[in-house]
Short mmCIF file of C-alpha atoms in Angstrom, two decimals:
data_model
loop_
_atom_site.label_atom_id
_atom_site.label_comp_id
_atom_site.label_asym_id
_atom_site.label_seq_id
_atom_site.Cartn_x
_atom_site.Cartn_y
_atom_site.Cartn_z
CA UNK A 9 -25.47 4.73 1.02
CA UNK A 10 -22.72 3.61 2.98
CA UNK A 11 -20.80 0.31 2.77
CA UNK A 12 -21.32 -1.30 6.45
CA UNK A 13 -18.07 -3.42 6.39
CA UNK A 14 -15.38 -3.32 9.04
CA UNK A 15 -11.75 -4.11 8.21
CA UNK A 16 -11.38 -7.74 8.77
CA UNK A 17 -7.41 -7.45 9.92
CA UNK A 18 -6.09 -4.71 12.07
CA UNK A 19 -2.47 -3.04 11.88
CA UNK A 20 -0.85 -5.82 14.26
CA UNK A 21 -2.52 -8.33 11.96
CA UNK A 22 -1.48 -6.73 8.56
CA UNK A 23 2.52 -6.13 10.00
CA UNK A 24 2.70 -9.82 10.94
CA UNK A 25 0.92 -11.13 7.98
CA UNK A 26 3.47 -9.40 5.61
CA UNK A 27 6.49 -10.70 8.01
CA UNK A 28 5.36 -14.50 7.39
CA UNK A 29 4.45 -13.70 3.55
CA UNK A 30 6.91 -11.48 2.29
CA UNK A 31 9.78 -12.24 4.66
CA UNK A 32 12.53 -10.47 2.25
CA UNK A 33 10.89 -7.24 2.30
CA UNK A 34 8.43 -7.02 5.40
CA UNK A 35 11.03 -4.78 6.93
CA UNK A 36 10.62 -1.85 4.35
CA UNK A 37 6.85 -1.19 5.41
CA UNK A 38 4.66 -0.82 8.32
CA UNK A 39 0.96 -0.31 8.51
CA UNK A 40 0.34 2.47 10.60
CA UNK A 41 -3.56 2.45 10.84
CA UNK A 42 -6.97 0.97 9.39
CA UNK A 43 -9.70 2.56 8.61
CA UNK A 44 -12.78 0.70 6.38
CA UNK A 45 -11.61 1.16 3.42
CA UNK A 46 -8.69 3.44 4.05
CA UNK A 47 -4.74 2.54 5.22
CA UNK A 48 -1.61 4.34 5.93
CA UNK A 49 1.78 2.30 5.70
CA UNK A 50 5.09 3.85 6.34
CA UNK A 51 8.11 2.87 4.48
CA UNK A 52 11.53 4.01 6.85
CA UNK A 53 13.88 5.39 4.41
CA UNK A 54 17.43 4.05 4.07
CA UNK A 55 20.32 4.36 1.95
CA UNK A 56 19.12 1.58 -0.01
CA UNK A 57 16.30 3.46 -1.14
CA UNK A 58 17.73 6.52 -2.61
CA UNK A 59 19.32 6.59 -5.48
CA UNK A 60 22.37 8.72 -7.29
CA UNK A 61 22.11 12.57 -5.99
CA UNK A 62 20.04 11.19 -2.73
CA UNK A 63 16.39 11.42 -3.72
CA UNK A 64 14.16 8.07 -3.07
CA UNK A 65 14.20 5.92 -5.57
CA UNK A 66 11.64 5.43 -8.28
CA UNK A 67 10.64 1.60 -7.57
CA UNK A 68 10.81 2.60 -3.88
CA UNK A 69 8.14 4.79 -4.18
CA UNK A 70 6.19 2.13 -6.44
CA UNK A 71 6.35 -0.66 -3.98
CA UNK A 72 5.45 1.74 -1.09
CA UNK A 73 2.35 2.19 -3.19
CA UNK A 74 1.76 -1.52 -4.25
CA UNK A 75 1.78 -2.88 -1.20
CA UNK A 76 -0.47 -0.01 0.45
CA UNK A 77 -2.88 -0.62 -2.07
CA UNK A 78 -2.19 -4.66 -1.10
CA UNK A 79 -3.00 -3.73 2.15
CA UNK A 80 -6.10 -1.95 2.10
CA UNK A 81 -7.50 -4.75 0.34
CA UNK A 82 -5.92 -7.38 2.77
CA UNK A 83 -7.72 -5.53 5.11
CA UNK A 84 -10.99 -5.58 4.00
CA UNK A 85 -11.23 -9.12 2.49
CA UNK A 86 -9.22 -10.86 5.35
CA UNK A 87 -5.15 -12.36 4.32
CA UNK A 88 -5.28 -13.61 0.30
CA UNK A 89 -1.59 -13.85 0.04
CA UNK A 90 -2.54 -14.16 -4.26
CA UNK A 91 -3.62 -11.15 -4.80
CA UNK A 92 -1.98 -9.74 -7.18
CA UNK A 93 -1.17 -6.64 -9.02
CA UNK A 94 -3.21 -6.46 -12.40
CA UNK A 95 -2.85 -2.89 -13.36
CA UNK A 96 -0.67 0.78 -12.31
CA UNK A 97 -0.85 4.16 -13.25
CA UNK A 98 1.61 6.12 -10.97
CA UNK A 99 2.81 9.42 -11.38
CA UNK A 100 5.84 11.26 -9.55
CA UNK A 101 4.94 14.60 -9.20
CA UNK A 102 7.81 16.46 -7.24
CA UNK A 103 10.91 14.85 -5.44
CA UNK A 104 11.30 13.60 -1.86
CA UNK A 105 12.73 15.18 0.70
CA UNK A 106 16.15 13.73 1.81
CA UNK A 107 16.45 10.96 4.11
CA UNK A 108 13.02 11.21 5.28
CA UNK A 109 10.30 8.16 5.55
CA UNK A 110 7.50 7.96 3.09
CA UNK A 111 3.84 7.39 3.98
CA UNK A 112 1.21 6.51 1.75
CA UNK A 113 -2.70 6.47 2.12
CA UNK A 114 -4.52 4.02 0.12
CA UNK A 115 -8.26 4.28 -0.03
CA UNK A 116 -10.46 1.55 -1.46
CA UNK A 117 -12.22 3.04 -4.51
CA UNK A 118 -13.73 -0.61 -5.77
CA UNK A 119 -14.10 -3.78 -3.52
CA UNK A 120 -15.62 -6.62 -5.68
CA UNK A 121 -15.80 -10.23 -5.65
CA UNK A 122 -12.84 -10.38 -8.58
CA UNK A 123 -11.27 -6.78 -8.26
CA UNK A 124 -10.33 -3.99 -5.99
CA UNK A 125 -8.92 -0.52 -7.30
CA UNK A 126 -7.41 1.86 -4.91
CA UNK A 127 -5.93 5.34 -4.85
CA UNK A 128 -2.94 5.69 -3.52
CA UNK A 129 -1.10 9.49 -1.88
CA UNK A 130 2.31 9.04 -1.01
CA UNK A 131 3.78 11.73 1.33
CA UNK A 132 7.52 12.46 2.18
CA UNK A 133 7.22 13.13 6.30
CA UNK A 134 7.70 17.39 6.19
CA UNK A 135 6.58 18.16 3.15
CA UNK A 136 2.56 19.15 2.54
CA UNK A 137 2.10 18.32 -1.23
CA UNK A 138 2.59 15.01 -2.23
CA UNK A 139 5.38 13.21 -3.85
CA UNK A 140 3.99 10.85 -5.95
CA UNK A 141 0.09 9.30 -6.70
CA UNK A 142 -0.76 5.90 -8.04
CA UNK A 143 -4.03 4.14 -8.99
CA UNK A 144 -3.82 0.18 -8.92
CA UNK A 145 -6.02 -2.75 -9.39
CA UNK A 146 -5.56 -6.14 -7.97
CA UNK A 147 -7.08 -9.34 -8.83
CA UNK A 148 -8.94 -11.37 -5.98
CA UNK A 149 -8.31 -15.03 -5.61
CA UNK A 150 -11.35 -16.76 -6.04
CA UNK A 151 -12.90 -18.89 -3.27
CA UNK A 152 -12.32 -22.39 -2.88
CA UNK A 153 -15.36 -24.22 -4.12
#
């Protein structure tokens, strides 16, 4: 059976919600598109991202997929700013190509009350395997009583 929800906040909505929350690092991703339980956020490589011999960083690559996986539940459950990481698994599986942006697609695997787990592809733009793949869990705020 399918799940009947709609995304609650659109691409415009998610870009400007990270801008007012996350101010010092709103810059490094964009959500490209929304889907029910599905988003794809870009993260525009610069030289601040790579590191020593020119290949994207490590924790580039893991807050590309954090905040994707941020996202798709932002999107489903409406802008929790306290949502927070509660669990990773990540593995890099080949390296970027140079210079190039990285886009991720996080799909909702779990949306709870308490928890949501996603899945997480991250592509380098060019290349058809992907780069790296992360599963992560984030806690839900509760409701105010």
């Amino acid at each position: 059976m399918s799940d009947p929800r709609q995304p609650l906040m659109d691409p415009a909505a998610l870009n400007a919600f990270l801008r007012e929350a996350f101010q010092q690092v709103a810059d490094d991703f964009v959500v490209e598109d929304v889907k029910p339980f599905e988003v794809t956020v870009r993260t525009p490589i610069r030289t601040r991202h790579l590191r020593p011999g020119g290949t994207v960083s490590g924790p580039t690559m893991f807050a590309l997929a954090d905040v994707s996986a941020y996202v798709a539940t932002l999107a489903m459950i409406g802008p929790k700013a306290l949502a927070v990481t509660t669990n990773c698994s990540m593995d890099f599986m080949r390296k970027p190509a140079d210079g190039v942006d990285l886009v991720a697609t996080a799909k909702l695997l779990k949306l709870g009350r308490q928890l949501s787990v996603s899945h997480v592809l991250i592509h380098s733009v060019g290349l058809l395997a992907p780069v790296a793949q992360a599963t992560m869990t984030y806690a839900i705020p509760p409701e105010p009583r």
